[in-house]
XYZ file of C-alpha atoms in Angstrom:
630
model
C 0.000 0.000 0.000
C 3.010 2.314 -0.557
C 2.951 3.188 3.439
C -0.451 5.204 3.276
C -2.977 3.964 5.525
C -6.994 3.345 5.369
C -9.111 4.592 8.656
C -11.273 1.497 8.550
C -10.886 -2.403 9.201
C -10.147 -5.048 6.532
C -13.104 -7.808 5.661
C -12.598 -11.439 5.963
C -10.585 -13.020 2.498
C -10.029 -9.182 1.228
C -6.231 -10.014 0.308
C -5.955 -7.773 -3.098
C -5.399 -4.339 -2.055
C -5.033 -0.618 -4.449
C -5.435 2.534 -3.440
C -5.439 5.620 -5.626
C -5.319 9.392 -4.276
C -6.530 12.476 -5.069
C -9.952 11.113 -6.610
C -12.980 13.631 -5.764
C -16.278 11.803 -4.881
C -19.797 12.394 -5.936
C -23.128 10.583 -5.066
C -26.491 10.545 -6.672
C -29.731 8.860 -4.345
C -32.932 8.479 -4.396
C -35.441 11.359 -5.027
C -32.520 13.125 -6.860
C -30.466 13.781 -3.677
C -27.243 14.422 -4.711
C -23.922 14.732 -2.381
C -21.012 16.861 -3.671
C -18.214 15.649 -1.381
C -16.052 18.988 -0.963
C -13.122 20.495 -0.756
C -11.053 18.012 0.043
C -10.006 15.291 -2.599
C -10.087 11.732 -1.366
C -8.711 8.269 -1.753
C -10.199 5.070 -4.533
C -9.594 2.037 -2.197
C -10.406 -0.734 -4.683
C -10.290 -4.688 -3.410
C -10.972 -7.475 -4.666
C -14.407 -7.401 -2.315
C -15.636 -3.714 -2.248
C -14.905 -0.544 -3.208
C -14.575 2.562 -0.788
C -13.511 5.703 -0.916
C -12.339 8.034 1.671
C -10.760 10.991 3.281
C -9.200 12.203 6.603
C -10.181 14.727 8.878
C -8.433 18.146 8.222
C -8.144 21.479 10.308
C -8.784 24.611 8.407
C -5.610 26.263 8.608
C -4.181 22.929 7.098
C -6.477 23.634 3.645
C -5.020 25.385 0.444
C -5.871 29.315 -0.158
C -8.543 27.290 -2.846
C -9.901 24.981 -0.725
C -10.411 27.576 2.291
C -11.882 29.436 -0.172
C -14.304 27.415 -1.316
C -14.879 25.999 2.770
C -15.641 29.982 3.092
C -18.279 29.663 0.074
C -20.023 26.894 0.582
C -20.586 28.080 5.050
C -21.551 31.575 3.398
C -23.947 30.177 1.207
C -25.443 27.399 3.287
C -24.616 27.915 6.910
C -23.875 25.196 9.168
C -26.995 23.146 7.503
C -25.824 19.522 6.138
C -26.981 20.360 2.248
C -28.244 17.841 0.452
C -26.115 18.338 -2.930
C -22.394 19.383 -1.401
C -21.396 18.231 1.811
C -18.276 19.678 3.475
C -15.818 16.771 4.605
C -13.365 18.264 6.999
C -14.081 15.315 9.628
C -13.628 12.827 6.984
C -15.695 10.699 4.933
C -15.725 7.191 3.677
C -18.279 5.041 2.327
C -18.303 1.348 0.275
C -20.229 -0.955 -1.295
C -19.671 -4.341 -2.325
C -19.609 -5.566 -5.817
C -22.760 -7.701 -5.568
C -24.482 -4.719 -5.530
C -22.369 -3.195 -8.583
C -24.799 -3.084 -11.809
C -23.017 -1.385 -14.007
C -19.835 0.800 -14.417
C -18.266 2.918 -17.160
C -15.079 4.821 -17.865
C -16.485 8.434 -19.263
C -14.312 11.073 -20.008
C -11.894 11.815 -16.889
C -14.625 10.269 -14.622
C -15.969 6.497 -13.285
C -19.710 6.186 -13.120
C -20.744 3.311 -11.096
C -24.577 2.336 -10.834
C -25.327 0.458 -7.921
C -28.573 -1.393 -6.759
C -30.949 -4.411 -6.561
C -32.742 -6.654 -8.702
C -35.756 -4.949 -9.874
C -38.216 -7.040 -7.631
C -36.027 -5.970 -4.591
C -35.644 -1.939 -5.674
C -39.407 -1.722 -5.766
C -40.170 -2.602 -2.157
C -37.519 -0.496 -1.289
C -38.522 2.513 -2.501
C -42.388 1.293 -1.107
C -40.803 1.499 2.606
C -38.398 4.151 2.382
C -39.353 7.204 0.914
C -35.875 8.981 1.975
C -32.643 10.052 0.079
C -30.925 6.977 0.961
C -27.792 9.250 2.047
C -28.799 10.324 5.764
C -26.488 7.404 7.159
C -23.596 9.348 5.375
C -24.674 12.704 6.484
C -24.242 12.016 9.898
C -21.200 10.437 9.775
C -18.679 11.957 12.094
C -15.600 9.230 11.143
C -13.911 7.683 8.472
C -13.767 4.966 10.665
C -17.358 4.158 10.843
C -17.315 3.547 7.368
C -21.293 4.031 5.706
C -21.894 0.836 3.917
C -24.560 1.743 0.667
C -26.181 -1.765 1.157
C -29.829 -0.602 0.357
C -31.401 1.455 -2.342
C -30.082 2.783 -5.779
C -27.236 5.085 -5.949
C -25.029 6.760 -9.152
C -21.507 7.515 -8.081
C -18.661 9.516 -9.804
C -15.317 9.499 -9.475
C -13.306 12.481 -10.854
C -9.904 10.902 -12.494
C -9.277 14.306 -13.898
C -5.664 14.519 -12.178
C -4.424 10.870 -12.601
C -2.976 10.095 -15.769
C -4.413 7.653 -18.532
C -2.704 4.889 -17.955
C -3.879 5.519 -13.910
C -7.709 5.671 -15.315
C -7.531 2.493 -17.464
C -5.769 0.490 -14.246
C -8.469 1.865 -12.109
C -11.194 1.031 -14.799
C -9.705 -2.497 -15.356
C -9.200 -3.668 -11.781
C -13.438 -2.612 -11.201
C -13.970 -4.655 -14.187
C -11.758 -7.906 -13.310
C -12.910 -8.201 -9.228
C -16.765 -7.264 -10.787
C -17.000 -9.720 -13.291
C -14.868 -12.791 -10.708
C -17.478 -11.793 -7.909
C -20.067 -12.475 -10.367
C -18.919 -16.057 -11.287
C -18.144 -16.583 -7.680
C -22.095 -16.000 -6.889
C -22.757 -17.714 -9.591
C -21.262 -21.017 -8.727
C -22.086 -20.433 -5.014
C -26.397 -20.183 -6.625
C -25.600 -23.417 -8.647
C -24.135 -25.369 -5.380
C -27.391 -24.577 -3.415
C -29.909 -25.445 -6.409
C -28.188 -28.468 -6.648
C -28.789 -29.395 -3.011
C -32.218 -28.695 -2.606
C -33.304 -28.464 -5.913
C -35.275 -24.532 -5.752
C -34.920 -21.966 -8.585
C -33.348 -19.300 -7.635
C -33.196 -15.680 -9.132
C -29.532 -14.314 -10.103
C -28.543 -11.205 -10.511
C -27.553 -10.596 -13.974
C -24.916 -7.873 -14.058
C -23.453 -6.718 -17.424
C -19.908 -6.788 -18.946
C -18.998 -5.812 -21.858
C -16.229 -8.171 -23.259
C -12.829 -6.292 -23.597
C -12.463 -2.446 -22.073
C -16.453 -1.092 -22.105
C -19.092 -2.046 -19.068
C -22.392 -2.043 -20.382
C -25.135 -0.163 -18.730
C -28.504 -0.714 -17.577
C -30.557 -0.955 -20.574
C -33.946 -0.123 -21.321
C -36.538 -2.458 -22.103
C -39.646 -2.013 -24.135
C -42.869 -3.806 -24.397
C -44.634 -2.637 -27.895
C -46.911 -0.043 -27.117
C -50.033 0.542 -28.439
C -50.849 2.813 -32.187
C -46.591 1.409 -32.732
C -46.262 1.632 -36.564
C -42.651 0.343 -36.031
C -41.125 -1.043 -33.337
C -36.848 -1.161 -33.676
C -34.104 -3.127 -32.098
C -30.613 -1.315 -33.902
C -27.458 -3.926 -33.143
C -25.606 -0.946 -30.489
C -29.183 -1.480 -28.078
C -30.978 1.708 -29.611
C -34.580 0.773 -29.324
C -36.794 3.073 -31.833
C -40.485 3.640 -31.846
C -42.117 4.892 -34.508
C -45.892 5.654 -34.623
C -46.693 7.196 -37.700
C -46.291 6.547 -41.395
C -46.566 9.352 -43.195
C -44.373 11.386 -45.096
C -41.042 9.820 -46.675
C -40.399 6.159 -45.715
C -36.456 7.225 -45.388
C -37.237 9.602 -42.172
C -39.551 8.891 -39.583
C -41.851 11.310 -38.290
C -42.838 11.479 -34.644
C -40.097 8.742 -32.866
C -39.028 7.841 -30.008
C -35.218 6.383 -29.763
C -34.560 4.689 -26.206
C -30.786 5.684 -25.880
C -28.896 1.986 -25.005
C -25.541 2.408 -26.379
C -22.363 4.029 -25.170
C -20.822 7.092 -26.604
C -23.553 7.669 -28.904
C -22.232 9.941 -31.661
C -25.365 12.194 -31.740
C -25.539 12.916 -28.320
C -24.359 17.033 -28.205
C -20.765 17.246 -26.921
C -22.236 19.285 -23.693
C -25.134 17.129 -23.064
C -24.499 14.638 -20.355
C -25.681 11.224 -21.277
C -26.948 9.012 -18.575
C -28.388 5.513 -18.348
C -32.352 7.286 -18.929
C -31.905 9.252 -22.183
C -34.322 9.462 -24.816
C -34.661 11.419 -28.121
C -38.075 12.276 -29.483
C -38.148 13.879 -32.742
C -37.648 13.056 -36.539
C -35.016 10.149 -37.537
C -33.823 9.075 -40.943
C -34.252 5.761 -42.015
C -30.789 4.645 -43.247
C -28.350 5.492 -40.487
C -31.338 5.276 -37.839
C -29.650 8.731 -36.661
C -31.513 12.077 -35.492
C -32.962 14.621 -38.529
C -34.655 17.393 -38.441
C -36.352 19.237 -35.099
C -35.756 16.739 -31.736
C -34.968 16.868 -28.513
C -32.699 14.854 -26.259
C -34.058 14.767 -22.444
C -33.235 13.221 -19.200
C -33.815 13.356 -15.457
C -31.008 15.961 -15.986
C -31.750 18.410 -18.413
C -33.209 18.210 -22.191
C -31.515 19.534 -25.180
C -34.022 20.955 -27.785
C -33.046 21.773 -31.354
C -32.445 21.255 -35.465
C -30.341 18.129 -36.203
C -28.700 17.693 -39.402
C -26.548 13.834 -40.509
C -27.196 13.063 -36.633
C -25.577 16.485 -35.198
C -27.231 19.405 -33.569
C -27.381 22.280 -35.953
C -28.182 25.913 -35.728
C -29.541 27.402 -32.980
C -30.695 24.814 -29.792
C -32.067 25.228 -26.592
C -30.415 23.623 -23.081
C -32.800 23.486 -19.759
C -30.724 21.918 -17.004
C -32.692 21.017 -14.329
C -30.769 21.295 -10.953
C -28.921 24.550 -12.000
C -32.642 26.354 -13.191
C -30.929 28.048 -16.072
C -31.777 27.954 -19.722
C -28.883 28.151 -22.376
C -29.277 29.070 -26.308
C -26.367 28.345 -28.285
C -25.859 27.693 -32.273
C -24.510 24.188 -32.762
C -22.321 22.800 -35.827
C -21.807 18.952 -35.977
C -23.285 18.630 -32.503
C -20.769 20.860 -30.390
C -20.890 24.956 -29.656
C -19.891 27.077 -32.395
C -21.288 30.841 -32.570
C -23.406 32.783 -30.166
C -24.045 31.446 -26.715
C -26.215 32.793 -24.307
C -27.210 31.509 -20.692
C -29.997 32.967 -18.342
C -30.921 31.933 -14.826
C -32.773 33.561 -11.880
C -29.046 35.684 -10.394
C -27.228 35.819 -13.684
C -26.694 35.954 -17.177
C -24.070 35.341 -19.833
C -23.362 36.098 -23.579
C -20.355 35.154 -25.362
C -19.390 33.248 -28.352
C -17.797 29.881 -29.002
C -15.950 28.542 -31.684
C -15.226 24.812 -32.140
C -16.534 24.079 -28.887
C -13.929 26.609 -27.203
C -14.836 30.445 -26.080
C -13.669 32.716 -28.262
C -13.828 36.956 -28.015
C -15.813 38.784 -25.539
C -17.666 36.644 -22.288
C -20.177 38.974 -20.010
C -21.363 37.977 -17.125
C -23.930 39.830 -15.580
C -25.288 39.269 -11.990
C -28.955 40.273 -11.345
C -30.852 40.990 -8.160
C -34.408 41.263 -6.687
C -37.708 40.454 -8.557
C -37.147 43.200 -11.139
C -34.058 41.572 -11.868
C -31.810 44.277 -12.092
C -28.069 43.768 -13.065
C -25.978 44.647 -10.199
C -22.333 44.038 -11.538
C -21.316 43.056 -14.855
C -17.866 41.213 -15.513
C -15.644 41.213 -19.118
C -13.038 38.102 -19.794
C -11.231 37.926 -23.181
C -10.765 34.526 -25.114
C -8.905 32.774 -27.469
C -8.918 29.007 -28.484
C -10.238 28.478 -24.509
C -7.587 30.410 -22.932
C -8.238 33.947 -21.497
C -6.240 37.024 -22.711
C -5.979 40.566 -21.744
C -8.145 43.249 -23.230
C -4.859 44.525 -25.219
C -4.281 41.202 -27.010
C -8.017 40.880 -27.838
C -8.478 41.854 -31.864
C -11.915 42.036 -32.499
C -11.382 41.996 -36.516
C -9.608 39.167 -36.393
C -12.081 37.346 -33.693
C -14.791 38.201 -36.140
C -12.834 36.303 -39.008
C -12.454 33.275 -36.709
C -15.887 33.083 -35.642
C -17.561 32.979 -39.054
C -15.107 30.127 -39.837
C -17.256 26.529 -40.335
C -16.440 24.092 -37.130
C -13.595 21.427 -37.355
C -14.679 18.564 -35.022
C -12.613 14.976 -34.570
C -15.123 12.399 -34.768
C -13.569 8.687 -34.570
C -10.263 7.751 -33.917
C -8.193 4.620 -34.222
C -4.414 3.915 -33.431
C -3.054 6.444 -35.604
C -5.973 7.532 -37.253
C -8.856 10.367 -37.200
C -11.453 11.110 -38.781
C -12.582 15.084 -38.466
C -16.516 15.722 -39.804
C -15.239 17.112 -43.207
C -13.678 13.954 -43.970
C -16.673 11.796 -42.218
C -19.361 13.125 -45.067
C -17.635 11.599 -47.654
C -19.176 8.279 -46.265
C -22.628 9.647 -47.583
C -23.684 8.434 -50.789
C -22.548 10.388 -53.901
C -19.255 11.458 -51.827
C -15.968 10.650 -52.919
C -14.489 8.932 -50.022
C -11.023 10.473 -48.665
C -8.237 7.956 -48.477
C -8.231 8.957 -44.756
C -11.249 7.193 -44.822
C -10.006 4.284 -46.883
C -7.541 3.257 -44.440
C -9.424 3.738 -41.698
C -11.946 1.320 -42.277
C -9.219 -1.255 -43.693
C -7.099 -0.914 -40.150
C -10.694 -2.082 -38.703
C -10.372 -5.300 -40.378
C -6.598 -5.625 -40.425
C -7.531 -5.731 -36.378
C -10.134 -7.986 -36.672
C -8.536 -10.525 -38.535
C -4.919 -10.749 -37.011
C -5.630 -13.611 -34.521
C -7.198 -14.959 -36.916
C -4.780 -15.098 -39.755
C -1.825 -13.945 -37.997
C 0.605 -12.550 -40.590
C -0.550 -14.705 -43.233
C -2.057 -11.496 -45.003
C -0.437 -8.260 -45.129
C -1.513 -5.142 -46.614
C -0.020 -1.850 -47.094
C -2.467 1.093 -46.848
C -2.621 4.195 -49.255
C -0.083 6.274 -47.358
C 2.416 3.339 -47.377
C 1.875 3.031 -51.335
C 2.507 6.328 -51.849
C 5.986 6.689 -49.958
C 7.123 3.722 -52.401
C 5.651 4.524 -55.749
C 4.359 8.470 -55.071
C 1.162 9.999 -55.577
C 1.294 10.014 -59.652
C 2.301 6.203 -60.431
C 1.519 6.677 -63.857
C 3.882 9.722 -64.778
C 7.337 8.639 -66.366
C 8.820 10.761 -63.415
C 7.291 8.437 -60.733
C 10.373 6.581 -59.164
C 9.955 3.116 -56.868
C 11.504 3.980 -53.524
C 12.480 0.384 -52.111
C 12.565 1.206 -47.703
C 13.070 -0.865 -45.313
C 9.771 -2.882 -44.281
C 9.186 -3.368 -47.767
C 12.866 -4.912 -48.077
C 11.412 -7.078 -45.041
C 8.506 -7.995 -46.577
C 9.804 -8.850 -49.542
C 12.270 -11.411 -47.275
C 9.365 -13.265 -46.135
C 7.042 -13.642 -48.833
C 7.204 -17.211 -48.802
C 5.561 -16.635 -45.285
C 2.747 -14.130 -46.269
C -0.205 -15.611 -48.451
C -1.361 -12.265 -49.867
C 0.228 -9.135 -50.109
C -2.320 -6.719 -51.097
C -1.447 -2.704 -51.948
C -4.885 -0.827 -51.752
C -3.803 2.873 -53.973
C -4.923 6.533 -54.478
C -3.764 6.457 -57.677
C -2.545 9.821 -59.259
C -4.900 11.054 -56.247
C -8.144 10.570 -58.594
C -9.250 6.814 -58.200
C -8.657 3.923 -55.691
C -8.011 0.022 -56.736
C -6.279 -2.602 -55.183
C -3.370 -4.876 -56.090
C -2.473 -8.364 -54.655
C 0.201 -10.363 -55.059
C 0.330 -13.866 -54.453
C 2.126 -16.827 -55.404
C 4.702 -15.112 -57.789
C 1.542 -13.397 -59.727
C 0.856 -9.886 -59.447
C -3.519 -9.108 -59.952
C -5.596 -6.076 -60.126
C -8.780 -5.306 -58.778
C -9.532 -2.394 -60.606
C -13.673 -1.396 -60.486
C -12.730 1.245 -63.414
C -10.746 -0.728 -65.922
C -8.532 1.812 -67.895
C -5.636 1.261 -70.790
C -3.230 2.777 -67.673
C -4.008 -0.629 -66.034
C -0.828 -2.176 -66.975
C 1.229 0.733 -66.416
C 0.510 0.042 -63.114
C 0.886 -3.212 -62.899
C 4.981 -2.856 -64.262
C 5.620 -0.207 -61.730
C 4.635 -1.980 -58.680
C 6.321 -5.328 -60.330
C 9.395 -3.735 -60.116
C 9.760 -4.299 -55.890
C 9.202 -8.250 -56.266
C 12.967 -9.282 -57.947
C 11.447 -13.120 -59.038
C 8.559 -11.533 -60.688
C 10.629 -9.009 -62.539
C 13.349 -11.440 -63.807
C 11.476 -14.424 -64.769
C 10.911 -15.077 -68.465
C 7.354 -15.174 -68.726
C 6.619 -11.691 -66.434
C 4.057 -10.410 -67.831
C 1.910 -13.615 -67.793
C 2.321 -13.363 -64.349
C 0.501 -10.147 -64.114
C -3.314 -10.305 -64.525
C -6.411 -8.394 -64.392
C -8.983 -9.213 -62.557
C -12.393 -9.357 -63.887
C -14.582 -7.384 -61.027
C -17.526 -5.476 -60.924
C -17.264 -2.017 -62.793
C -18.717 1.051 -61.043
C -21.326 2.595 -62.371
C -20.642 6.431 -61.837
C -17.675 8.416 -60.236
C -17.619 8.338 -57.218
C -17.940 4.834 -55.593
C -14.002 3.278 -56.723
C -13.302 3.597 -52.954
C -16.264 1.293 -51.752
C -15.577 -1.280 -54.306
C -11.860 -1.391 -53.302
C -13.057 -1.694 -49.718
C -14.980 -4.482 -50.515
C -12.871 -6.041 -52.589
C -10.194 -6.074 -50.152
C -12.319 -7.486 -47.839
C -13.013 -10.775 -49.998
C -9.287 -11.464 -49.746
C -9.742 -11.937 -45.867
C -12.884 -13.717 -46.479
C -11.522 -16.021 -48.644
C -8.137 -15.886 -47.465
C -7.347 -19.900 -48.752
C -8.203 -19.036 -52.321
C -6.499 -17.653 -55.296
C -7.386 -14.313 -56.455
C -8.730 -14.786 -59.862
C -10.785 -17.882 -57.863
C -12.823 -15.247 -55.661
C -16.283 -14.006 -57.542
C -16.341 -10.550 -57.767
C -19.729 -9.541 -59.509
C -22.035 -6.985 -57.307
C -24.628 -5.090 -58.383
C -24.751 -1.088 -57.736
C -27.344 -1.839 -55.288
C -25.046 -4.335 -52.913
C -22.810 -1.368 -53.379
C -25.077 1.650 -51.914
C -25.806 -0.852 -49.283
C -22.385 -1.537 -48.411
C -21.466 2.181 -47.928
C -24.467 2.474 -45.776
C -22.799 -0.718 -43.477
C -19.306 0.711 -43.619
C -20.621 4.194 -41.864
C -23.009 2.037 -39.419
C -19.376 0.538 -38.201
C -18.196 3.827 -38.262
C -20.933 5.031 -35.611
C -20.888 1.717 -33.900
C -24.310 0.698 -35.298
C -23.371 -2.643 -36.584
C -23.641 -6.617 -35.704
C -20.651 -7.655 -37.434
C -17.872 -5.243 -39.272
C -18.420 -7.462 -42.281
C -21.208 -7.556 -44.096
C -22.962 -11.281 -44.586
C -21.233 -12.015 -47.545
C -22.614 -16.128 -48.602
C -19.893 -18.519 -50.107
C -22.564 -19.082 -53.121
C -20.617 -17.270 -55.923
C -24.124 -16.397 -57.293
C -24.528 -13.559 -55.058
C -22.904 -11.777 -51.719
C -25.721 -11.241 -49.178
C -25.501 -8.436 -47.429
């Protein structure tokens, strides 16, 4: 334990011990009571039994000038009274609660949101005989040593991770996860021993897991109400209700979408999602994502305005509940960007943001009495986030910024990202950026490696361009042999297919793969520049350039041809994709033929990955060579 000690008494077989500092506590009970444990930052004591968290007692000279401060605040504001929502810990705190009780847990952001409670059944006669917070047992509490024990009732906690590092978080996150998911078999066998011996049914809890690094939360579950038109189960949990018909089939009027799934991308950057979100407003019928007028609400606060692709747009309307205030801000691709304005009963604000961050002039006025009269008004300058002085403040070139369209990072993976200028070229009649290309491809490259191992290998559009440039076809393009592809070309007796998926002369994708000596193209635009290509990327393999007979070893491919401009990166996705499929076959063996149809459909599964909408990151593809289901 690194010498630092825990006020409170070990229980019996509780032999795995971590503790993490400087982790601020905050806890959610029934009839929306909600504890802000402050000033002091605590301690994460994680076991494999129970977690707790505490703090010890502190005098008020010991307290930093912020911290005193904010002592000084919260007595000036609230007296001596034991508040409900922020509780001053200078005696110490500590609560626990066991991981039987644990229901669900998430890593969000800087902070760990644990929901913890009883089986249904059980929750609803507790809330019959106890009409209270839930909490009084920890406002009273005098000692860390008489550690409160949240055994009954429902409760959200958060842990702020803000000052730990990442690699702190993910521990924390991992070791909730592991002693979670062991207590849960543990119960489980224990349940099975004593139906075994007397032979009675009994209920289980039935926590949920995610497999890998993502809990999943409580879920919502929906009978089929009445005057339903459609009634929708999406593979990321999204339930969707539809209950009228009219009007365009490909967006549905007057919905209701049951939020299930984690990190939904339409949820507004500011708009915090809990476990009881819903949207209610107009959907389209392709990506299943918000369009047109809606509104996002929760116990918390609602979010009311124009969605466009699945992103607030233009000007939207915030009500958060607990704070009484009302905020109207213009939105581009679901985050802040242009004027900003926030109104409660003591103040008001106006300012502008750009790209989420506040940019220019902020005024901040506080307001008195029932005629609501501004009493003091306050200026801050801003750039990017950051506050300047007045002098470095340029108004022409803040205006200039502001009328600027937003840049927003969407999805990211290992090395890549995806920002929402790049994202739209996923909609049909885009051109898809190569960004976009290899983005997708690194998602399969993943999900076949244990599979395959190294018995495939592809090198992505950036890779083909350090060796053979961006205009292949010119007479000035030069092969530039580095080092991996000096490696590779060392163990190709090892690799089954090397495939080269190209931008080539930045104007059209297709795909190359070379196996068994033979060089093929996949090419959904067949051109006479075909075999131009094919001799400059021949040039790397030495056998294939010296034997006799080279050029019978290079061969196009007969595939489907595209049937307009803009769709050579979808077939080269897919077509790529058939040589993991079918990894045990020869090239010019795999069937190829797709109608444009397969093809609109496929663009509309590769942005459902994208947006984590998807049961599988292939499509059903059949092994009749009649057709590819999808």
């Amino acid at each position: 334990m690194n010498g630092i000690a825990y006020p409170f008494d070990l229980l019996q077989n509780e032999d795995k011990l971590h503790l993490f500092q400087n982790i601020k506590a905050k806890i959610y009970g029934q009839n929306d009571a909600q504890i802000s444990i402050e000033p002091i930052h605590g301690s994460l004591f994680i076991t494999n039994i129970r977690i707790c968290w505490f703090n010890f007692p502190k005098k008020i000279e010991e307290l930093s000038p912020q911290e005193r401060q904010l002592v000084e605040t919260i007595q000036d504001k609230h007296g001596q009274k034991k508040e409900l929502w922020q509780q001053l810990n200078l005696n110490g705190k500590s609560f626990m609660f066991l991981y039987s009780r644990l229901l669900s847990h998430g890593l969000q952001g800087n902070k760990l949101r644990c929901f913890i409670g009883e089986l249904e059944a059980e929750d609803d006669i507790y809330v019959q005989q106890n009409k209270n917070t839930g909490l009084e047992d920890f406002l009273e509490q005098e000692n860390p040593v008489n550690i409160v024990n949240l055994e009954g009732g429902k409760y959200q906690i958060e842990f702020d991770l803000q000052l730990l590092d990442k690699q702190t978080q993910d521990e924390i996150f991992d070791l909730v996860t592991e002693y979670s998911i062991n207590q849960k078999e543990s119960n489980d066998s224990e349940e099975k021993n004593q139906k075994e011996m007397n032979d009675e049914k009994i209920n289980t809890k039935n926590d949920k897991f995610s497999q890998g690094n993502k809990a999943i939360k409580n879920i919502y579950k929906i009978i089929k109400p009445p005057n339903c038109k459609r009634l929708l189960l999406r593979p990321n949990g999204n339930i969707i209700i539809n209950y009228v018909e009219q009007g365009d089939y490909l967006i549905f009027r007057k919905t209701q979408l049951y939020v299930n799934s984690q990190n939904f991308i339409s949820i507004p950057v500011d708009f915090e999602q809990t476990n009881q979100t819903v949207y209610e407003g107009g959907i389209d019928g392709i990506h299943f994502l918000p369009y047109g007028k809606g509104l996002f609400r929760n116990k918390y606060c609602q979010f009311d305005g124009q969605f466009k692709d699945g992103f607030a747009s233009d000007f939207c309307t915030i009500e958060l509940n607990q704070q009484k205030c009302k905020i109207q801000c213009q939105y581009q691709w679901g985050q802040r960007h242009g004027v900003y304005e926030e109104e409660s009963d003591n103040y008001s604000i106006e300012c502008y943001y750009q790209n989420n961050l506040k940019e220019g002039k902020f005024i901040q006025k506080q307001k008195k009495g029932d005629n609501q009269n501004v009493i003091q008004e306050k200026y801050q300058y801003y750039k990017n986030g950051t506050i300047i002085t007045k002098k470095e403040y340029n108004k022409n070139e803040y205006q200039k910024n502001i009328n600027q369209k937003t840049t927003r990072y969407l999805l990211t993976h290992q090395e890549f990202t995806i920002s929402n200028n790049i994202f739209k070229g996923f909609n049909y009649g885009e051109w898809l950026n190569q960004l976009c290309v290899d983005y997708y491809l690194q998602l399969v490259i993943d999900y076949y490696k244990l599979a395959q191992g190294q018995s495939i290998k592809l090198l992505n559009t950036i890779e083909c361009q350090e060796i053979f440039s961006s205009l292949i076809t010119t007479k000035e393009s030069k092969v530039v042999i580095f080092p991996q592809l000096m490696e590779i070309n060392l163990k190709l007796s090892e690799i089954d297919k090397l495939i080269f998926i190209m931008n080539v002369d930045r104007s059209h994708f297709l795909v190359l793969v070379y196996q068994n000596e033979y060089l093929y193209m996949l090419n959904s635009l067949n051109n006479k520049l075909d075999q131009v290509i094919l001799d400059q990327v021949a040039k790397i393999f030495p056998k294939l350039k010296r034997a006799e007979k080279g050029k019978e070893k290079m061969k196009i491919v007969n595939v489907a041809q595209q049937t307009n401009t803009f769709d050579c990166g979808i077939h080269s996705i897919y077509n790529t994709i058939l040589q993991y499929k079918y990894f045990n076959k020869n090239v010019d063996e795999i069937e190829y033929q797709v109608t444009k149809k397969m093809m609109e459909k496929f663009r509309i599964h590769i942005k459902n990955v994208l947006i984590n909408d998807y049961a599988h990151i292939l499509p059903q593809i059949s092994d009749s060579k009649q057709n590819h289901r999808f």
